[in-house]
CSV table of C-alpha atoms in Angstrom, one decimal:
chain,number,residue,atom,x,y,z
E,1,MET,CA,0.0,0.0,0.0
E,2,MET,CA,2.8,2.4,0.9
E,3,LYS,CA,4.6,1.6,-2.3
E,4,HIS,CA,1.5,2.3,-4.4
E,5,ALA,CA,0.8,5.5,-2.6
E,6,TRP,CA,4.4,6.7,-2.8
E,7,ASP,CA,5.1,5.6,-6.4
E,8,SER,CA,1.9,7.3,-7.5
E,9,TYR,CA,2.8,10.5,-5.8
E,10,LYS,CA,6.3,10.3,-7.2
E,11,ARG,CA,5.0,9.7,-10.7
E,12,TYR,CA,2.3,12.3,-10.9
E,13,ALA,CA,2.9,14.9,-8.2
E,14,TRP,CA,6.6,14.9,-7.3
E,15,GLY,CA,7.5,18.1,-5.3
E,16,SER,CA,3.8,19.1,-4.9
E,17,ASN,CA,2.4,19.0,-1.4
E,18,GLU,CA,-0.1,16.2,-2.2
E,19,LEU,CA,-1.4,14.0,-5.0
E,20,ARG,CA,-4.7,14.1,-6.8
E,21,PRO,CA,-4.9,10.3,-7.5
E,22,VAL,CA,-7.9,10.3,-9.8
E,23,SER,CA,-6.9,13.2,-12.0
E,24,LYS,CA,-3.2,12.2,-11.6
E,25,GLN,CA,-1.7,15.6,-10.8
E,26,GLY,CA,-0.4,17.6,-7.9
E,27,HIS,CA,-2.6,19.2,-5.2
E,28,SER,CA,-1.7,22.0,-2.9
E,29,SER,CA,-3.6,22.9,0.3
E,30,ASN,CA,-3.4,26.5,1.5
E,31,LEU,CA,-2.3,25.2,4.9
E,32,PHE,CA,1.3,25.1,3.7
E,33,GLY,CA,1.5,28.5,2.0
E,34,ASP,CA,4.1,28.2,-0.7
E,35,ILE,CA,6.2,25.5,1.1
E,36,LYS,CA,6.3,22.4,-1.2
E,37,GLY,CA,6.7,18.7,-0.7
E,38,ALA,CA,4.5,18.0,2.3
E,39,THR,CA,4.0,14.3,1.2
E,40,ILE,CA,7.8,13.8,0.9
E,41,VAL,CA,8.6,15.2,4.4
E,42,ASP,CA,5.6,13.5,6.0
E,43,ALA,CA,6.5,10.1,4.5
E,44,LEU,CA,10.2,10.1,5.3
E,45,ASP,CA,10.1,8.2,8.5
E,46,THR,CA,7.4,5.7,7.2
E,47,LEU,CA,9.7,4.9,4.3
E,48,TYR,CA,12.6,4.4,6.7
E,49,ILE,CA,10.7,2.3,9.2
E,50,MET,CA,9.4,0.1,6.3
E,51,GLU,CA,13.0,-0.2,5.0
E,52,MET,CA,12.1,1.4,1.7
E,53,PHE,CA,15.6,2.8,1.6
E,54,GLU,CA,15.8,3.5,-2.1
E,55,GLU,CA,12.6,5.7,-1.8
E,56,PHE,CA,14.0,7.2,1.4
E,57,ASP,CA,17.2,8.2,-0.4
E,58,ALA,CA,15.2,9.9,-3.3
E,59,ALA,CA,13.2,11.8,-0.7
E,60,THR,CA,16.3,12.8,1.2
E,61,ASP,CA,17.8,14.1,-2.0
E,62,TRP,CA,14.7,16.2,-2.7
E,63,VAL,CA,14.9,17.7,0.9
E,64,GLU,CA,18.6,18.6,0.4
E,65,LYS,CA,18.1,20.3,-3.0
E,66,SER,CA,14.5,21.6,-3.1
E,67,LEU,CA,12.9,22.0,0.4
E,68,ASP,CA,12.7,25.8,0.8
E,69,PHE,CA,11.2,27.8,3.6
E,70,ASN,CA,11.9,31.2,2.1
E,71,VAL,CA,8.4,31.8,1.0
E,72,ASN,CA,6.3,35.0,1.1
E,73,ALA,CA,3.1,33.3,2.1
E,74,GLU,CA,1.0,32.5,5.1
E,75,VAL,CA,1.2,29.0,6.6
E,76,SER,CA,-0.7,27.2,9.4
E,77,VAL,CA,1.8,27.1,12.3
E,78,PHE,CA,0.2,24.0,13.6
E,79,GLU,CA,0.2,22.0,10.3
E,80,VAL,CA,3.7,23.0,9.4
E,81,ASN,CA,4.9,22.1,12.9
E,82,ILE,CA,3.4,18.6,13.1
E,83,ARG,CA,4.1,17.6,9.4
E,84,PHE,CA,7.3,19.4,8.5
E,85,VAL,CA,9.1,20.0,11.8
E,86,GLY,CA,7.9,16.6,13.1
E,87,GLY,CA,8.7,14.8,9.9
E,88,LEU,CA,12.2,16.3,9.7
E,89,LEU,CA,13.0,15.6,13.4
E,90,SER,CA,11.9,11.9,13.1
E,91,ALA,CA,13.9,11.5,9.9
E,92,TYR,CA,16.9,12.9,11.7
E,93,TYR,CA,16.6,10.7,14.8
E,94,LEU,CA,16.1,7.5,12.6
E,95,SER,CA,18.7,8.1,10.0
E,96,GLY,CA,21.2,10.4,11.7
E,97,LYS,CA,21.4,12.6,8.5
E,98,GLU,CA,22.4,16.1,9.4
E,99,VAL,CA,20.3,17.7,6.7
E,100,PHE,CA,17.2,16.9,8.6
E,101,ARG,CA,18.4,18.4,11.8
E,102,ARG,CA,19.5,21.5,10.0
E,103,LYS,CA,16.2,21.9,8.1
E,104,ALA,CA,14.1,21.3,11.2
E,105,VAL,CA,15.9,24.0,13.2
E,106,GLU,CA,15.8,26.4,10.3
E,107,LEU,CA,12.0,26.0,10.0
E,108,GLY,CA,11.6,26.2,13.8
E,109,GLU,CA,13.3,29.5,13.8
E,110,LYS,CA,11.0,30.8,11.1
E,111,LEU,CA,8.0,29.8,13.2
E,112,LEU,CA,9.2,31.8,16.3
E,113,PRO,CA,7.6,35.1,15.3
E,114,ALA,CA,4.2,33.5,15.7
E,115,PHE,CA,4.7,33.9,19.5
E,116,LYS,CA,5.0,37.7,19.3
E,117,THR,CA,1.6,38.3,21.0
E,118,PRO,CA,0.9,40.0,24.4
E,119,THR,CA,0.5,36.7,26.1
E,120,GLY,CA,2.9,34.5,24.1
E,121,ILE,CA,0.0,32.4,22.9
E,122,PRO,CA,0.9,32.0,19.2
E,123,TRP,CA,-1.0,33.0,16.1
E,124,ALA,CA,-2.6,30.3,14.0
E,125,LEU,CA,-1.3,31.8,10.7
E,126,LEU,CA,2.1,33.2,10.0
E,127,ASN,CA,3.7,34.8,7.0
E,128,LEU,CA,7.2,33.2,7.0
E,129,LYS,CA,8.8,36.1,5.2
E,130,SER,CA,7.4,39.1,7.0
E,131,GLY,CA,6.9,37.3,10.4
E,132,ILE,CA,3.4,38.8,10.6
E,133,GLY,CA,0.8,36.6,12.3
E,134,ARG,CA,-3.0,36.5,12.6
E,135,ASN,CA,-5.7,34.1,13.6
E,136,TRP,CA,-8.4,32.3,11.6
E,137,PRO,CA,-11.1,34.8,10.9
E,138,TRP,CA,-13.8,32.3,11.9
E,139,ALA,CA,-12.3,31.6,15.3
E,140,SER,CA,-14.3,33.1,18.2
E,141,GLY,CA,-13.4,36.8,18.6
E,142,GLY,CA,-9.9,36.5,17.1
E,143,SER,CA,-8.9,33.5,19.3
E,144,SER,CA,-6.1,31.0,19.0
E,145,ILE,CA,-7.2,27.4,19.0
E,146,LEU,CA,-6.4,24.9,21.8
E,147,ALA,CA,-5.3,22.1,19.5
E,148,GLU,CA,-3.1,24.4,17.5
E,149,TYR,CA,-1.1,26.2,20.2
E,150,GLY,CA,-1.2,23.1,22.4
E,151,THR,CA,0.4,20.9,19.8
E,152,LEU,CA,3.9,22.5,19.6
E,153,HIS,CA,5.4,21.1,22.8
E,154,LEU,CA,7.0,17.9,21.7
E,155,GLU,CA,8.6,19.3,18.6
E,156,PHE,CA,9.8,22.5,20.3
E,157,MET,CA,11.5,20.6,23.2
E,158,HIS,CA,13.4,18.6,20.6
E,159,LEU,CA,14.3,21.8,18.7
E,160,SER,CA,15.9,23.2,21.8
E,161,ARG,CA,17.7,20.0,22.4
E,162,LEU,CA,19.1,19.8,18.8
E,163,SER,CA,19.9,23.5,18.4
E,164,GLY,CA,21.1,24.4,21.9
E,165,ASN,CA,18.7,27.3,21.7
E,166,PRO,CA,16.5,27.4,24.9
E,167,GLU,CA,14.0,29.7,23.3
E,168,PHE,CA,11.9,26.9,21.7
E,169,ALA,CA,11.4,25.2,25.1
E,170,GLN,CA,10.7,28.6,26.8
E,171,LYS,CA,7.9,29.4,24.3
E,172,VAL,CA,6.0,26.2,24.9
E,173,MET,CA,6.5,26.3,28.6
E,174,ASN,CA,5.0,29.8,28.7
E,175,ILE,CA,1.8,28.5,27.1
E,176,ARG,CA,1.5,26.2,30.1
E,177,LYS,CA,1.9,29.1,32.4
E,178,VAL,CA,-0.9,31.0,30.7
E,179,LEU,CA,-3.2,28.0,30.9
E,180,ASN,CA,-2.5,27.3,34.5
E,181,ARG,CA,-3.4,30.8,35.6
E,182,LEU,CA,-6.8,30.6,33.9
E,183,GLU,CA,-10.0,29.4,35.6
E,184,LYS,CA,-11.2,26.2,33.8
E,185,PRO,CA,-15.0,25.9,33.4
E,186,GLN,CA,-15.8,22.5,35.1
E,187,GLY,CA,-12.1,21.7,34.8
E,188,LEU,CA,-12.4,21.8,31.0
E,189,TYR,CA,-10.3,23.6,28.5
E,190,PRO,CA,-12.3,25.7,26.0
E,191,ASN,CA,-11.2,25.4,22.3
E,192,TYR,CA,-10.7,29.2,22.0
E,193,LEU,CA,-8.2,31.5,23.8
E,194,ASN,CA,-7.6,35.1,22.9
E,195,PRO,CA,-3.8,35.7,22.5
E,196,ASN,CA,-4.2,39.5,23.3
E,197,SER,CA,-6.3,39.3,26.5
E,198,GLY,CA,-5.3,35.9,27.6
E,199,GLN,CA,-9.0,35.1,28.2
E,200,TRP,CA,-11.1,32.2,26.9
E,201,GLY,CA,-13.3,32.8,23.9
E,202,GLN,CA,-16.6,30.9,23.5
E,203,HIS,CA,-16.9,28.0,25.9
E,204,HIS,CA,-16.8,25.2,23.4
E,205,VAL,CA,-15.0,22.0,24.4
E,206,SER,CA,-14.0,19.1,22.2
E,207,VAL,CA,-11.7,16.1,22.4
E,208,GLY,CA,-12.0,16.0,18.5
E,209,GLY,CA,-11.2,18.9,16.1
E,210,LEU,CA,-10.0,22.1,17.8
E,211,GLY,CA,-9.1,20.3,21.0
E,212,ASP,CA,-7.8,16.8,20.4
E,213,SER,CA,-4.0,16.9,20.3
E,214,PHE,CA,-3.7,19.4,23.2
E,215,TYR,CA,-4.7,16.6,25.6
E,216,GLU,CA,-2.4,14.1,23.7
E,217,TYR,CA,0.6,16.4,24.1
E,218,LEU,CA,0.1,16.8,27.9
E,219,LEU,CA,0.4,13.1,28.3
E,220,LYS,CA,3.2,12.7,25.8
E,221,ALA,CA,5.2,15.7,27.2
E,222,TRP,CA,5.4,13.7,30.5
E,223,LEU,CA,6.3,10.4,28.7
E,224,MET,CA,8.8,12.1,26.4
E,225,SER,CA,10.5,13.8,29.4
E,226,ASP,CA,11.2,10.3,30.8
E,227,LYS,CA,8.4,11.0,33.2
E,228,THR,CA,10.0,14.0,34.8
E,229,ASP,CA,7.5,16.6,33.5
E,230,GLU,CA,5.1,16.4,36.5
E,231,GLU,CA,3.2,19.5,35.5
E,232,GLY,CA,2.3,17.9,32.1
E,233,LYS,CA,1.3,14.7,33.9
E,234,LYS,CA,-1.0,16.5,36.4
E,235,MET,CA,-2.6,18.6,33.7
E,236,TYR,CA,-3.3,15.5,31.6
E,237,TYR,CA,-4.9,13.4,34.3
E,238,ASP,CA,-7.0,16.3,35.7
E,239,ALA,CA,-8.2,17.1,32.2
E,240,LEU,CA,-9.1,13.4,31.6
E,241,GLN,CA,-11.1,13.4,34.8
E,242,ALA,CA,-13.1,16.5,33.7
E,243,ILE,CA,-13.7,14.9,30.2
E,244,GLU,CA,-14.9,11.7,31.8
E,245,THR,CA,-17.3,13.6,34.1
E,246,ASN,CA,-18.6,16.1,31.6
E,247,LEU,CA,-18.3,14.6,28.1
E,248,MET,CA,-18.2,10.8,28.3
E,249,ARG,CA,-21.6,9.2,27.9
E,250,LYS,CA,-23.1,5.8,27.2
E,251,SER,CA,-25.7,5.3,24.4
E,252,SER,CA,-28.9,3.4,25.1
E,253,SER,CA,-27.3,0.2,23.6
E,254,GLY,CA,-24.2,0.7,25.7
E,255,LEU,CA,-21.7,2.4,23.4
E,256,THR,CA,-19.4,4.8,25.2
E,257,TYR,CA,-18.7,8.0,23.3
E,258,ILE,CA,-17.2,11.4,24.0
E,259,ALA,CA,-19.6,14.2,23.3
E,260,GLU,CA,-18.9,17.9,22.6
E,261,TRP,CA,-19.7,20.7,25.0
E,262,LYS,CA,-21.1,24.1,23.9
E,263,GLY,CA,-21.6,26.7,26.6
E,264,GLY,CA,-22.9,24.1,29.0
E,265,LEU,CA,-25.0,22.0,26.6
E,266,LEU,CA,-23.9,18.6,25.3
E,267,GLU,CA,-23.9,17.9,21.6
E,268,HIS,CA,-24.1,14.1,21.2
E,269,LYS,CA,-21.7,13.9,18.4
E,270,MET,CA,-18.3,12.3,18.1
E,271,GLY,CA,-15.8,13.0,15.4
E,272,HIS,CA,-13.5,10.6,13.6
E,273,LEU,CA,-10.7,12.8,15.0
E,274,THR,CA,-11.9,12.0,18.6
E,275,CYS,CA,-11.3,8.3,18.0
E,276,PHE,CA,-7.6,8.9,18.7
E,277,ALA,CA,-8.6,9.1,22.4
E,278,GLY,CA,-8.9,5.3,22.8
E,279,GLY,CA,-5.2,5.0,22.1
E,280,MET,CA,-4.3,8.1,24.2
E,281,ILE,CA,-6.2,6.8,27.3
E,282,ALA,CA,-4.6,3.3,26.9
E,283,LEU,CA,-1.2,4.9,26.6
E,284,GLY,CA,-1.8,6.9,29.8
E,285,ALA,CA,-3.5,4.2,31.8
E,286,ASP,CA,-0.3,2.8,33.3
E,287,GLY,CA,0.6,6.1,35.0
E,288,ALA,CA,-3.0,6.8,36.1
E,289,PRO,CA,-3.4,8.0,39.7
E,290,GLY,CA,-4.6,5.6,42.4
E,291,ASP,CA,-6.4,2.5,41.2
E,292,LYS,CA,-7.5,4.0,37.9
E,293,THR,CA,-5.3,1.9,35.5
E,294,GLY,CA,-7.9,-0.8,34.9
E,295,HIS,CA,-10.7,1.6,34.6
E,296,GLN,CA,-8.9,3.7,32.0
E,297,MET,CA,-8.0,0.5,30.0
E,298,GLU,CA,-11.7,-0.3,30.0
E,299,GLN,CA,-12.6,3.1,28.8
E,300,ALA,CA,-10.0,2.9,26.0
E,301,ALA,CA,-11.4,-0.5,24.9
E,302,GLU,CA,-15.0,0.9,24.9
E,303,ILE,CA,-14.0,3.9,22.8
E,304,ALA,CA,-12.2,1.6,20.4
E,305,ARG,CA,-15.3,-0.5,20.1
E,306,THR,CA,-17.5,2.6,19.5
E,307,CYS,CA,-15.2,3.8,16.8
E,308,HIS,CA,-15.1,0.3,15.2
E,309,GLU,CA,-18.9,0.4,15.2
E,310,SER,CA,-18.8,3.7,13.3
E,311,TYR,CA,-17.0,1.9,10.5
E,312,ALA,CA,-19.0,-1.4,10.7
E,313,ARG,CA,-22.3,0.5,10.3
E,314,THR,CA,-21.4,2.1,7.0
E,315,THR,CA,-21.8,0.6,3.5
E,316,LEU,CA,-18.1,1.0,2.6
E,317,LYS,CA,-16.9,-0.2,6.0
E,318,LEU,CA,-15.0,3.1,6.4
E,319,GLY,CA,-15.8,5.6,9.2
E,320,PRO,CA,-17.6,8.9,8.7
E,321,GLU,CA,-16.0,12.2,9.6
E,322,ALA,CA,-18.5,12.5,12.5
E,323,PHE,CA,-21.3,10.3,13.9
E,324,ARG,CA,-24.2,11.0,16.3
E,325,PHE,CA,-26.0,9.5,19.2
E,326,ASP,CA,-29.4,11.1,19.1
E,327,GLY,CA,-32.9,10.5,17.8
E,328,GLY,CA,-32.5,6.8,18.0
E,329,VAL,CA,-29.4,6.9,15.9
E,330,GLU,CA,-26.1,5.4,17.2
E,331,ALA,CA,-22.6,5.8,15.8
E,332,ILE,CA,-24.0,6.9,12.4
E,333,ALA,CA,-23.5,10.1,10.5
E,334,THR,CA,-26.9,11.9,9.9
E,335,ARG,CA,-25.6,15.0,8.1
E,336,GLN,CA,-24.4,14.9,4.5
E,337,ASN,CA,-21.4,17.0,5.3
E,338,GLU,CA,-20.2,14.5,8.0
E,339,LYS,CA,-20.4,11.3,5.8
E,340,TYR,CA,-17.0,11.7,4.1
E,341,PHE,CA,-13.8,9.7,4.8
E,342,ILE,CA,-10.5,11.4,4.0
E,343,LEU,CA,-8.1,8.5,4.7
E,344,ARG,CA,-7.8,9.5,8.4
E,345,PRO,CA,-5.7,7.5,10.8
E,346,GLU,CA,-7.3,8.0,14.2
E,347,VAL,CA,-9.3,4.8,14.5
E,348,ILE,CA,-6.3,2.6,13.3
E,349,GLU,CA,-4.1,4.5,15.7
E,350,THR,CA,-6.3,3.4,18.5
E,351,TYR,CA,-6.3,-0.2,17.3
E,352,MET,CA,-2.5,-0.1,17.2
E,353,TYR,CA,-2.2,1.1,20.8
E,354,MET,CA,-4.9,-1.3,22.0
E,355,TRP,CA,-3.0,-4.2,20.3
E,356,ARG,CA,0.3,-3.2,21.9
E,357,PHE,CA,-1.2,-3.1,25.4
E,358,THR,CA,-3.6,-6.0,25.3
E,359,HIS,CA,-2.6,-8.3,22.4
E,360,ASP,CA,-6.3,-9.0,21.9
E,361,PRO,CA,-6.5,-10.4,18.3
E,362,LYS,CA,-9.7,-8.4,17.6
E,363,TYR,CA,-7.7,-5.2,17.1
E,364,ARG,CA,-5.7,-6.8,14.3
E,365,GLU,CA,-8.9,-8.2,12.8
E,366,TRP,CA,-10.4,-4.7,12.9
E,367,GLY,CA,-7.3,-3.3,11.3
E,368,TRP,CA,-7.5,-5.9,8.6
E,369,GLU,CA,-11.1,-4.9,7.9
E,370,ALA,CA,-9.9,-1.4,7.4
E,371,VAL,CA,-7.2,-2.5,5.0
E,372,GLN,CA,-9.7,-4.4,2.9
E,373,ALA,CA,-12.0,-1.5,2.8
E,374,LEU,CA,-9.2,0.9,1.8
E,375,GLU,CA,-8.1,-1.5,-0.9
E,376,GLN,CA,-11.6,-2.0,-2.2
E,377,HIS,CA,-12.9,1.6,-2.1
E,378,CYS,CA,-10.0,4.1,-1.8
E,379,ARG,CA,-7.3,2.5,-4.0
E,380,VAL,CA,-7.4,3.9,-7.6
E,381,GLU,CA,-4.9,3.5,-10.4
E,382,GLY,CA,-3.2,6.7,-9.4
E,383,GLY,CA,-2.9,6.2,-5.6
E,384,TYR,CA,-5.5,6.4,-2.8
E,385,SER,CA,-8.4,8.8,-2.6
E,386,GLY,CA,-10.8,9.8,0.1
E,387,VAL,CA,-14.5,9.3,-0.5
E,388,ARG,CA,-17.5,11.6,-0.1
E,389,ASP,CA,-20.1,9.3,1.3
E,390,VAL,CA,-19.3,6.1,3.3
E,391,TYR,CA,-23.0,5.1,3.2
E,392,ALA,CA,-23.2,5.2,-0.7
E,393,SER,CA,-23.2,1.9,-2.5
E,394,SER,CA,-20.1,2.9,-4.5
E,395,PRO,CA,-17.3,5.4,-3.8
E,396,ASN,CA,-17.5,9.0,-5.0
E,397,TYR,CA,-13.9,10.0,-4.8
E,398,ASP,CA,-12.7,13.4,-3.4
E,399,ASP,CA,-9.5,13.0,-5.5
E,400,VAL,CA,-7.0,13.8,-2.7
E,401,GLN,CA,-4.3,11.5,-1.3
E,402,GLN,CA,-3.6,13.3,2.0
E,403,SER,CA,0.0,13.5,3.2
E,404,PHE,CA,-1.1,12.0,6.5
E,405,TYR,CA,-2.2,8.9,4.8
E,406,LEU,CA,1.5,8.0,4.3
E,407,ALA,CA,2.6,9.6,7.5
E,408,GLU,CA,0.0,8.1,9.8
E,409,THR,CA,-2.6,5.7,8.4
E,410,LEU,CA,-0.2,3.4,6.7
E,411,LYS,CA,2.4,3.7,9.5
E,412,TYR,CA,-0.1,2.8,12.2
E,413,LEU,CA,-1.3,-0.2,10.1
E,414,TYR,CA,2.3,-1.3,9.6
E,415,LEU,CA,3.0,-1.1,13.4
E,416,LEU,CA,-0.3,-2.9,14.2
E,417,PHE,CA,1.0,-5.9,12.3
E,418,SER,CA,4.6,-5.6,13.5
E,419,ASP,CA,6.3,-6.9,16.6
E,420,ASP,CA,6.2,-4.7,19.7
E,421,ASP,CA,9.9,-4.1,19.6
E,422,HIS,CA,9.5,-2.1,16.3
E,423,LEU,CA,9.6,1.4,17.7
E,424,PRO,CA,8.9,0.3,21.3
E,425,PHE,CA,6.9,2.8,23.4
E,426,GLU,CA,9.6,3.0,26.1
E,427,HIS,CA,12.0,4.6,23.7
E,428,TRP,CA,9.7,6.5,21.3
E,429,VAL,CA,6.7,8.9,21.6
E,430,PHE,CA,4.7,9.7,18.4
E,431,ASN,CA,3.8,13.2,17.6
E,432,THR,CA,0.2,13.8,16.5
E,433,GLU,CA,1.3,13.2,12.9
E,434,ALA,CA,2.7,9.8,13.9
E,435,HIS,CA,6.3,11.0,13.7
E,436,PRO,CA,8.3,9.1,16.4
E,437,LEU,CA,10.5,11.2,18.7
E,438,PRO,CA,12.9,9.7,21.2
E,439,VAL,CA,12.2,9.9,24.9
E,440,MET,CA,14.7,12.4,26.4
E,441,ARG,CA,16.5,10.2,28.9
E,442,LYS,CA,17.5,11.9,32.1
E,443,ASP,CA,20.3,9.4,32.8
E,444,LYS,CA,22.1,9.8,29.5
E,445,THR,CA,23.7,12.7,27.7
E,446,ASP,CA,23.4,10.8,24.4
E,447,ARG,CA,24.3,12.3,21.1
E,448,PRO,CA,21.0,12.8,19.5
E,449,ASN,CA,21.5,10.5,16.5
E,450,GLU,CA,22.5,7.5,18.6
E,451,VAL,CA,19.0,6.1,18.7
E,452,GLU,CA,18.3,2.8,20.4
């Protein structure tokens, strides 16, 4: 699958950000401004892990000669961080090639002006040339978004480590300071925070889009610090408790789901993005306070089951973007604009974590169901395409092979069917784009490219 996705990208869209597999041409999302090659950088570590070294070398060569950050255009700070910075860091730690370290630090430095706000909470959008930032015009009263400013921590800690420049770490630790000073409604973190005033915007809370990876990075900050970042640990378990109390619900037939919260009212909807939470809760269960480990593993398993149901209840056996629990409907998308599947990884990510922690064969069976559905309904002659309606009898293609399909979906599938010592969790933490970063050992001053 990786070979088909990569070869198609190389053949029809080389150097573009993404591939249009049906029309067999390049595709560029405005998230990356004029930076090119998102699929190449996102796929580097997957190629390396799968021992596709010829392809890896071709990608490395492109990065050396053609990856250019001197662009006069706005980029999404979040997307460029998780895909480009994360991808380059992983490629460096896996291969030891200096070009990746150099490019990661160069890009990190270009992102620093995003933090020039009264609070130090970064802008969502940044012009890499002028250093001028702003927020998404639709975000509540000019707010920054929790998942965006909260998903820089892992990469920026490594940037400080690899550059010797403490500024990267200082910027992300300051975000924590701001958050810790604020009053949390019901212990929850709203999705919107104004970077000028340092106050929350609308009280919307989600463990899916706009919130998701903030929670993941609290837990992973602690794990990546070799469990020395006690503040990150406490913030994670406190937030999880608030999520359980306020957002986790059971449907009438017994499916556990995580709802969204809007100004005190629950919306009984769960996004495909929220399905990563099964894996997150399983990953954190071992360190849970008191006697909560078993309870959290049960929760993780229940969320995995609900997300599997969201796939099983569709015609194409691929999950919708969002599914609902209301009006007698369970784990089904009821709105046309929520029925699409864009090759997302979150459900498979959860299967991979659940397999690693339980070795229950159903997780591999579920993963294999997903493989078969992807092959049957998303594979086209020119690559893999998302589909517009998972309930339709035959696929209507959206004609985009997302870069995260190679970075995440295929990597998590590969790891689901690999031995546990392939990127073991005691040595590696995955960023939210599935780029593995090494745990920063407190007992070793190891040279960064000596990876276990």
